[in-house]
mmCIF file of C-alpha atoms in Angstrom:
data_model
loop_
_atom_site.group_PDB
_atom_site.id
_atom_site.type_symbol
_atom_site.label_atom_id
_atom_site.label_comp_id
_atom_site.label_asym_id
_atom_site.label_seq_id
_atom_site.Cartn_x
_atom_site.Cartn_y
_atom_site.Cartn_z
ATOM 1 C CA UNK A 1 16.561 10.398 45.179
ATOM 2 C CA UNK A 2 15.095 9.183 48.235
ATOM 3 C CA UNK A 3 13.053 5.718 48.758
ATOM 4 C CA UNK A 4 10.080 8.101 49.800
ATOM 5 C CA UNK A 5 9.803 9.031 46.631
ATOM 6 C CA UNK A 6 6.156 8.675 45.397
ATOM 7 C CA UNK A 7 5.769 7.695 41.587
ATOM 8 C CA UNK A 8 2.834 6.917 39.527
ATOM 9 C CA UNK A 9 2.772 4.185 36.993
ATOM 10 C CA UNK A 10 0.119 4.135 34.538
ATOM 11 C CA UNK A 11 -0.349 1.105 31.824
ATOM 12 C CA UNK A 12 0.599 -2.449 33.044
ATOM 13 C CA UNK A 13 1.236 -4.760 30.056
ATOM 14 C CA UNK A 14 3.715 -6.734 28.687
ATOM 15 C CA UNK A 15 6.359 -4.142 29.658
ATOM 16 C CA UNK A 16 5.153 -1.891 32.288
ATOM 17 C CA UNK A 17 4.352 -5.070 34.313
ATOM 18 C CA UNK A 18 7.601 -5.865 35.034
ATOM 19 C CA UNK A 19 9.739 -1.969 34.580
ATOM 20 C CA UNK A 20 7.438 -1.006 37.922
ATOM 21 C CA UNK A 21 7.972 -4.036 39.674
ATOM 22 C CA UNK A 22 11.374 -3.255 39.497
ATOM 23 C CA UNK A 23 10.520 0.005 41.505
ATOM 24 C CA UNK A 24 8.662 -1.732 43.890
ATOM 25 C CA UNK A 25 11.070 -4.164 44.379
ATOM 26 C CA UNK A 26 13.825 -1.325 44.687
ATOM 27 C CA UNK A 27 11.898 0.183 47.712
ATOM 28 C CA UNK A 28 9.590 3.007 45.822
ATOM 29 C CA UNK A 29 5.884 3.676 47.022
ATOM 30 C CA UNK A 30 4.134 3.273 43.772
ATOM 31 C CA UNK A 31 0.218 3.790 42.712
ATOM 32 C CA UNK A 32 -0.735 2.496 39.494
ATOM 33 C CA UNK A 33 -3.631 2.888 37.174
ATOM 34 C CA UNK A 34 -4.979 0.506 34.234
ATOM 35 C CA UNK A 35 -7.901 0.406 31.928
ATOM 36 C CA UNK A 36 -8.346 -3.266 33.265
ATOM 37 C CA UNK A 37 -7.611 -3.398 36.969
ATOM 38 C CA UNK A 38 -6.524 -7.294 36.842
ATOM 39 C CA UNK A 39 -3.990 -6.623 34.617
ATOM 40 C CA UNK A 40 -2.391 -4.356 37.531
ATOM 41 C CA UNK A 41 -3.019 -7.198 40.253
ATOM 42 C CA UNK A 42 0.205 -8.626 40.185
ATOM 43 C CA UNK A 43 1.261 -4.883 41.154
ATOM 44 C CA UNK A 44 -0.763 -4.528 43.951
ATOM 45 C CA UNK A 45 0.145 -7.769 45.397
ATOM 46 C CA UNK A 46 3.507 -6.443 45.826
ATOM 47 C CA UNK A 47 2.418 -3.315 47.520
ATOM 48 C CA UNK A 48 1.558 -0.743 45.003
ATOM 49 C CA UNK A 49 -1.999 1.012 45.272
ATOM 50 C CA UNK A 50 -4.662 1.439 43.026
ATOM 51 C CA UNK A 51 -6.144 4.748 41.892
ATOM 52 C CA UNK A 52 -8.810 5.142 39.581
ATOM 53 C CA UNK A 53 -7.415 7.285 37.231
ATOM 54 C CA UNK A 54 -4.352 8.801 35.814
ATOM 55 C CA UNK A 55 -5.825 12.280 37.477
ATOM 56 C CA UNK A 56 -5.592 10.227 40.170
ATOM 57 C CA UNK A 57 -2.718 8.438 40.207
ATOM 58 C CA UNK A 58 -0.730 12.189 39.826
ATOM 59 C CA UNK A 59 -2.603 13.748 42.508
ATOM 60 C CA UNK A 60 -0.276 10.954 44.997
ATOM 61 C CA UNK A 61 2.711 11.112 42.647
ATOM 62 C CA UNK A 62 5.430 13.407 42.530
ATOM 63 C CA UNK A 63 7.122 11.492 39.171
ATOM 64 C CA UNK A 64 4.606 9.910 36.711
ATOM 65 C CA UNK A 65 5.360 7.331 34.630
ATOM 66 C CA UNK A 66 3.247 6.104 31.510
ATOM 67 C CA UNK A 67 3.886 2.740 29.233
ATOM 68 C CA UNK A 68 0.830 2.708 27.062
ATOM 69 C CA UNK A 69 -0.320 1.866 23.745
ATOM 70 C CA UNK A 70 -1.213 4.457 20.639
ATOM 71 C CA UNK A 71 -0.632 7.881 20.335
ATOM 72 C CA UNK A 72 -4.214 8.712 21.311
ATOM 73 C CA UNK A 73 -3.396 6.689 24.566
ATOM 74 C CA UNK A 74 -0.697 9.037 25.364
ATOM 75 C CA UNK A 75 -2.810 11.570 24.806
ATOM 76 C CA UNK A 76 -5.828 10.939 26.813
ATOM 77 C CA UNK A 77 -3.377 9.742 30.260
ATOM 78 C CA UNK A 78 -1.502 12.940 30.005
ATOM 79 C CA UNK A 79 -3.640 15.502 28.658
ATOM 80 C CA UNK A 80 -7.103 14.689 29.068
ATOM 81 C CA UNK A 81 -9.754 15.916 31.614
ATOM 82 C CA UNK A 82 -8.884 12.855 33.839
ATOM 83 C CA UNK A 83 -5.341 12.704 32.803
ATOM 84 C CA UNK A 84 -2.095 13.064 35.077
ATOM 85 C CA UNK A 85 -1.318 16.968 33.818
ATOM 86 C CA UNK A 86 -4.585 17.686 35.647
ATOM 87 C CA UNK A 87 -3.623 16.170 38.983
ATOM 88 C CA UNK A 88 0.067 16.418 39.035
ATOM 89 C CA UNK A 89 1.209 19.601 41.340
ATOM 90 C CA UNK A 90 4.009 21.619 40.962
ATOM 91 C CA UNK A 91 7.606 20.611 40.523
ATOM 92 C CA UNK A 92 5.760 17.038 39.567
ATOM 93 C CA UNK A 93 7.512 15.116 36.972
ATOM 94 C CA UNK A 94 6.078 13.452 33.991
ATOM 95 C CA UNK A 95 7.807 10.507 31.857
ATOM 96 C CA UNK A 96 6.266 9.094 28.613
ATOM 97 C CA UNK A 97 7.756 5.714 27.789
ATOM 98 C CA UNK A 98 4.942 4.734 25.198
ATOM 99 C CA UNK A 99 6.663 4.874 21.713
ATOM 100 C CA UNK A 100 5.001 7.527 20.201
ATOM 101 C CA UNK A 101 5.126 10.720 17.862
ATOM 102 C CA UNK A 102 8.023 13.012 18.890
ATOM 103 C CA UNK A 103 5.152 16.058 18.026
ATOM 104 C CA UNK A 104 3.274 14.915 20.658
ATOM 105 C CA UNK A 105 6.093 14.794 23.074
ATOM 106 C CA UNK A 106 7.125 17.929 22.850
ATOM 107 C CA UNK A 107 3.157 19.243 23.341
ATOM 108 C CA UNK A 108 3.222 17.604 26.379
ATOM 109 C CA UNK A 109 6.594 19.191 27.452
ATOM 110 C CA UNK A 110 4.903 22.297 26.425
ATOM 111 C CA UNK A 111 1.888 21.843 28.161
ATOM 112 C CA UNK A 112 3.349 20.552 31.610
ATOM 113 C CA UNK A 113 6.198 23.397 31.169
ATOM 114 C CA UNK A 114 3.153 25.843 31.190
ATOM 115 C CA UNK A 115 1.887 24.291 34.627
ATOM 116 C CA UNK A 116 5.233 24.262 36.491
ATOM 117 C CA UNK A 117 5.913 21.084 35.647
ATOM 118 C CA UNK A 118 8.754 18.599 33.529
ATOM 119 C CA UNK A 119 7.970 16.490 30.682
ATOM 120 C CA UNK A 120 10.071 14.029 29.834
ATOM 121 C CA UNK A 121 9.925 11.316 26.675
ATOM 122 C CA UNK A 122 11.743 8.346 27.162
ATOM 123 C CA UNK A 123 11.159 5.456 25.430
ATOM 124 C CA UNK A 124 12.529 1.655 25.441
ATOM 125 C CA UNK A 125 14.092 -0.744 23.361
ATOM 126 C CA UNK A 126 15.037 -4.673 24.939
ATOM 127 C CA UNK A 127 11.624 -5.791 24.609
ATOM 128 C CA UNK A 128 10.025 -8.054 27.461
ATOM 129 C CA UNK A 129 13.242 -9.680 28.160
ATOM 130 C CA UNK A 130 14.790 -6.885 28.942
ATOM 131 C CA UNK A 131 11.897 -5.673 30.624
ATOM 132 C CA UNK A 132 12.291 -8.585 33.435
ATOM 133 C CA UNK A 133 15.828 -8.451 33.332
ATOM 134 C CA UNK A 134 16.096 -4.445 33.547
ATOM 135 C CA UNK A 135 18.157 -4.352 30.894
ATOM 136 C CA UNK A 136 16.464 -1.816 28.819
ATOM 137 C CA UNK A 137 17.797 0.085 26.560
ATOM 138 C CA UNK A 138 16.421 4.203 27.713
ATOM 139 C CA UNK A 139 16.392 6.923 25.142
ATOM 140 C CA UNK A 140 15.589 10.124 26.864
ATOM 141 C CA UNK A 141 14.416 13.661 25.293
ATOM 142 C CA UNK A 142 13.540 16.415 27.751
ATOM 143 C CA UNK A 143 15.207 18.992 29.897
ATOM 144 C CA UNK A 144 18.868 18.128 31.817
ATOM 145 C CA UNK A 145 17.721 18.769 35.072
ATOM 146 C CA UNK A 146 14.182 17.130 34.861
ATOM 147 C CA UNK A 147 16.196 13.781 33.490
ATOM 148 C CA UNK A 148 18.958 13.807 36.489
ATOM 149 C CA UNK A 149 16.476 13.577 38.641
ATOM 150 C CA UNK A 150 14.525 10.375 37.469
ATOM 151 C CA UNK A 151 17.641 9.032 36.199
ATOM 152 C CA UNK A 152 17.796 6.778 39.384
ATOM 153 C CA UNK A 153 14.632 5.344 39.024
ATOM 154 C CA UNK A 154 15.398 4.768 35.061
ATOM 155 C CA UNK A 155 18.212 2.893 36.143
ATOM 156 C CA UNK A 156 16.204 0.710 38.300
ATOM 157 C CA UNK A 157 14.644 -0.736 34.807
ATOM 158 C CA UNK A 158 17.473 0.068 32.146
ATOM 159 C CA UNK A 159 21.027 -0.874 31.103
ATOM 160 C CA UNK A 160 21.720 1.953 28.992
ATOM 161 C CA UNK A 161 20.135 5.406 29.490
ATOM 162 C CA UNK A 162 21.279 8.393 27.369
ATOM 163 C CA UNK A 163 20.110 11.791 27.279
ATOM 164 C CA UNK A 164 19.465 12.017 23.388
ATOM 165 C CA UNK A 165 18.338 15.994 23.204
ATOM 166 C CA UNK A 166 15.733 18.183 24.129
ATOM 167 C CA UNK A 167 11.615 17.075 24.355
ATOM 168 C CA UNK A 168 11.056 14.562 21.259
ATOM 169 C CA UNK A 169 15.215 13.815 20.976
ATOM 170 C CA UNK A 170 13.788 10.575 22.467
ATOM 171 C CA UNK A 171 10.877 9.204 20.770
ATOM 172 C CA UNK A 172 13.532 10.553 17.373
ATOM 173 C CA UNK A 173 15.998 7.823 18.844
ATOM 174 C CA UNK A 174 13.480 5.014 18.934
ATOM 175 C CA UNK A 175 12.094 5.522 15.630
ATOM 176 C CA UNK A 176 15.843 5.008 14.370
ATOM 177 C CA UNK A 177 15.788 2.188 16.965
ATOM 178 C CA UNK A 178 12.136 0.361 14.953
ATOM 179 C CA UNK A 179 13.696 1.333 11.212
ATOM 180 C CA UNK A 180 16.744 -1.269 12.283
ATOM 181 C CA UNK A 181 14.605 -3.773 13.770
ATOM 182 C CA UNK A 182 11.963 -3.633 11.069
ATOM 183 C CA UNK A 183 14.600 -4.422 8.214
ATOM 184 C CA UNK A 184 16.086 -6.524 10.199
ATOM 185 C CA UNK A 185 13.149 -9.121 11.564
ATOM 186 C CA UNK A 186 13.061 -9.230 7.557
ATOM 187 C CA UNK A 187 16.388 -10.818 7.117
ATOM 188 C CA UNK A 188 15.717 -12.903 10.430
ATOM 189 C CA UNK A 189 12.687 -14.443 9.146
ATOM 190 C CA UNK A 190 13.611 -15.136 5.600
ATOM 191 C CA UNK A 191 16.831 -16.514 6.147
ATOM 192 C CA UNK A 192 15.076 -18.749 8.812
ATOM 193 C CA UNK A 193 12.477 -19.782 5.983
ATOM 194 C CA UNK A 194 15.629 -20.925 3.817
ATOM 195 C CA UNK A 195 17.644 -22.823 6.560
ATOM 196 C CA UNK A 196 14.089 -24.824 7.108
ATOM 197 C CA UNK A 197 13.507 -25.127 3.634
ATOM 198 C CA UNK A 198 16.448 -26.748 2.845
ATOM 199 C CA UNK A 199 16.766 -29.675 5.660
ATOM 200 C CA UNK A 200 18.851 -27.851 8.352
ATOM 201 C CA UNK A 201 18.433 -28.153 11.968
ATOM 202 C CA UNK A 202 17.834 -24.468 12.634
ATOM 203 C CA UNK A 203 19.528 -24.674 16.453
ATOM 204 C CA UNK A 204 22.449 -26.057 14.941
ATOM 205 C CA UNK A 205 22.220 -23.445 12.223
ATOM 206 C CA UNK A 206 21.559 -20.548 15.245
ATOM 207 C CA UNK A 207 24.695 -21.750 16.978
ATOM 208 C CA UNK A 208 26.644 -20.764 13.925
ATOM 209 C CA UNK A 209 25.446 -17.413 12.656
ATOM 210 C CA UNK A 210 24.178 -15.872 16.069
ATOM 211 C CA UNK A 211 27.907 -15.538 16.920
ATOM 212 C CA UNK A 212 29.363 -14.001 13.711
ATOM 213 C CA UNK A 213 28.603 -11.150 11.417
ATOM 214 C CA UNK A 214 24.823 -11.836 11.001
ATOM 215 C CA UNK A 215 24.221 -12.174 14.763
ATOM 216 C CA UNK A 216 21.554 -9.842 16.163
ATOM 217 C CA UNK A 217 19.423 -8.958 18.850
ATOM 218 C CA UNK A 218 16.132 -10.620 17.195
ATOM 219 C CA UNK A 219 18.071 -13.811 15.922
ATOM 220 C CA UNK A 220 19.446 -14.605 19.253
ATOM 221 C CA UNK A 221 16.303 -13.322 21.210
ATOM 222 C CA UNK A 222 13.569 -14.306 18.970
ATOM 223 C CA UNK A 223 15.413 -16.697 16.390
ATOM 224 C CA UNK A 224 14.893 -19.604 19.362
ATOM 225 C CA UNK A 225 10.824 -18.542 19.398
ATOM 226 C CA UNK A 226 10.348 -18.773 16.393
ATOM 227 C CA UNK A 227 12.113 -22.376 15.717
ATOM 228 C CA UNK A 228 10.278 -23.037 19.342
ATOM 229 C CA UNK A 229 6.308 -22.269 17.082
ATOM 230 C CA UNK A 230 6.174 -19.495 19.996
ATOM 231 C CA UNK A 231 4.693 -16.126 18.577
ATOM 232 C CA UNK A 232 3.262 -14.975 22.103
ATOM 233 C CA UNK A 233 4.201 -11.000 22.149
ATOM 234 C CA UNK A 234 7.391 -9.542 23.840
ATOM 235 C CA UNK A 235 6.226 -6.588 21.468
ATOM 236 C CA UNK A 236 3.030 -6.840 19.652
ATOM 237 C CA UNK A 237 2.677 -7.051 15.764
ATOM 238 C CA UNK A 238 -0.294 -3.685 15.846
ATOM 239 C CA UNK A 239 2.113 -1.721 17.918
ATOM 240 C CA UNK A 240 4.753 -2.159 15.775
ATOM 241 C CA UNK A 241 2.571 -0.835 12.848
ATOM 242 C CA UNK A 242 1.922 1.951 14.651
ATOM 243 C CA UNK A 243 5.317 2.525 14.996
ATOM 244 C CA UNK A 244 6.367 2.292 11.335
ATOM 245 C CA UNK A 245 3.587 4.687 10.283
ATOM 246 C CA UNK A 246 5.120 7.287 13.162
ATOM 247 C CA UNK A 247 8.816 6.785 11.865
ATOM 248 C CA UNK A 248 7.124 6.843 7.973
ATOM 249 C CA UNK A 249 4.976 9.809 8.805
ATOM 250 C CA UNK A 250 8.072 11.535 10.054
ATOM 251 C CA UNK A 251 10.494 10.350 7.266
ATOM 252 C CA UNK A 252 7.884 11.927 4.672
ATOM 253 C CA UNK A 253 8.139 15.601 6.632
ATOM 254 C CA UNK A 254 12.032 15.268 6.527
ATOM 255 C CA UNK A 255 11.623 14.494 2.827
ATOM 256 C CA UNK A 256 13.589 11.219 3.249
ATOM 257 C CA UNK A 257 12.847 8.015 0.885
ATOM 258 C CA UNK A 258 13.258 4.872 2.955
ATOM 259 C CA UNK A 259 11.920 1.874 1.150
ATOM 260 C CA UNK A 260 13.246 -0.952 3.186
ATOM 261 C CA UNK A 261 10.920 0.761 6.203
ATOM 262 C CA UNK A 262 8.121 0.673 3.508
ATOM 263 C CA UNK A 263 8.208 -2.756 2.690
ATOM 264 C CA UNK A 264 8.553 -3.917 6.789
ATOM 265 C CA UNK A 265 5.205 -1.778 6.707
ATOM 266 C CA UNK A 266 3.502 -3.745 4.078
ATOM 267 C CA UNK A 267 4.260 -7.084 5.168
ATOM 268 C CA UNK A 268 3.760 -6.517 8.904
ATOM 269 C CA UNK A 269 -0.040 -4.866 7.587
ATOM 270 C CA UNK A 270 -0.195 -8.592 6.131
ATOM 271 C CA UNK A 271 0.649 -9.713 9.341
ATOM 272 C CA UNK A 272 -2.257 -8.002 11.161
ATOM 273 C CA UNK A 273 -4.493 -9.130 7.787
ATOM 274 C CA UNK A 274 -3.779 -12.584 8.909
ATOM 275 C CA UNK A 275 -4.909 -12.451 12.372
ATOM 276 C CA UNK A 276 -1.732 -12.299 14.073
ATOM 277 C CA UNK A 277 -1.823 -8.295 14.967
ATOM 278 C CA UNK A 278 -1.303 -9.383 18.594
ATOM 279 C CA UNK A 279 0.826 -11.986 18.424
ATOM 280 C CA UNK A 280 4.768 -10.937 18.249
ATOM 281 C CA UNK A 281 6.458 -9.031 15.750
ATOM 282 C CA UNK A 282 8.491 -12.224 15.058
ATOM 283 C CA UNK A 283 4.872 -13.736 13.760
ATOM 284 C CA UNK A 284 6.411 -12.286 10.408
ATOM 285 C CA UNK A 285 7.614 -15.647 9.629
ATOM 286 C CA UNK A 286 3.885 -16.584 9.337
ATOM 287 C CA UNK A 287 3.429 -14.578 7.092
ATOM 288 C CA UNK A 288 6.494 -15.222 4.737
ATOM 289 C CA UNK A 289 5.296 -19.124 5.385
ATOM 290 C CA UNK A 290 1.992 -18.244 3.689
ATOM 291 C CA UNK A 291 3.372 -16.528 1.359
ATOM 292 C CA UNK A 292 5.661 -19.344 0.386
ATOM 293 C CA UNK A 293 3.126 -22.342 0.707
ATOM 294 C CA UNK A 294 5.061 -23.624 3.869
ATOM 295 C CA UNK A 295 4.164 -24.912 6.588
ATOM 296 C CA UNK A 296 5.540 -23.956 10.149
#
């Protein structure tokens, strides 16, 4: 695809900060929109430009992308009056990477099939590391031909990219993706808890387990934050609650029982009860800590 290429970028947090950077950096003429402007500045001080809307920010764009929060989010930036299926022409491209409801996906691929144009779901796993590094992990539902297309500009911000099925395949794939990780920061926390519990030096402890059979992305990645008393958000705690209830809400239509998911549901809702609903969804282990009478 050529550097002329025109994309869109709406939502410009913790991850879409730095996956359209990458663009920018990669040669792409880029227009942005955010619900707060500042939070886009860094953006525009590399050379993207500002519209005022996601209406608006299609009308320039011949490939959208969108990183936002909540279902209803998705929603209003794609379908809504001002929203980029009412400014995006033709042959235009549109690429959800919000984690949200595969149903919803595959309305909008409706929808934007209707008007001539692709929709795409393709959501990420890596977190804000691997949202600097570009080492995202891409899981992609939608149509062949849309995805070959955008594929080079996915591989500007990903590692692994893989075309999981048709419109939905991908937001499918990351709720697999958020039942592993849920279960999972479980195990990391806890067995954290116990290590400082009983007297060890948890970076010793990390240099022994992080390389064998318990090693995983979240105790190498967010093992060190923790022990560190960092909880600032690579991915925050009231997304990730969103996230269960999408992958529980699902699970219940497909007649599946997964209690492990149910429990990571209940004690992240503690988490949020707390206070800590935008800190990190490593901020478990304050939870566990009050649970326990410890202190951090």
């Amino acid at each position: 695809m050529a550097m002329k290429e025109h994309v869109g970028w709406i939502g410009t947090g913790v991850m879409g900060r730095s996956m359209c950077g990458h663009l920018i950096a990669k040669g792409y003429k880029v227009t942005v929109y955010n619900r707060s402007k500042d939070k886009a500045q860094p953006l525009l001080d590399q050379g993207a430009t500002w519209a005022d809307t996601p209406k608006g920010v299609a009308e320039r764009s011949t490939i959208v992308f969108a990183i936002v929060g909540f279902p209803k989010d998705v929603r209003e930036v794609f379908l809504g009056p001002q929203g980029a299926l009412a400014g995006v022409r033709q042959g235009g491209i549109l690429v959800d990477m919000t984690t949200s409801e595969p149903s919803l996906s595959r309305e909008i691929y409706e929808a934007a099939k209707a008007k001539g144009v692709a929709g795409i779901d393709a959501p990420v796993s890596g977190g804000d590391v691997g949202a600097k590094n570009a080492a995202l992990s891409i899981m992609v539902g939608g149509d062949a031909e849309a995805i070959d297309a955008v594929k080079p500009l996915l591989e500007c911000m990903g590692k692994t990219i893989v075309h999981q099925g048709p419109a939905g395949a991908g937001q499918h794939t990351k709720m697999v993706n958020q039942i592993l990780i849920a279960t999972n920061m479980i195990g990391v926390c806890e067995a954290l808890l116990y290590g400082h519990k009983a007297g060890l030096d948890l970076k010793t402890v990390l240099q022994s387990v992080g390389g064998g059979a318990a090693a995983s992305w979240s105790l190498n990645n967010l093992g060190p934050r923790i022990i560190d008393r960092n909880f600032e958000p690579g991915f925050f705690v009231e997304h990730f609650i969103k996230d269960m209830g999408v992958a529980l809400d699902e699970s219940k239509r497909m007649g599946l029982s997964l209690p492990g998911l149910a429990l990571a549901n209940q004690l992240y809702l503690a988490v949020r009860a707390q206070g800590w609903g935008r800190k990190g969804t490593h901020a478990l282990m304050l939870a566990l800590e009050q649970l326990s009478g410890v202190k951090g």
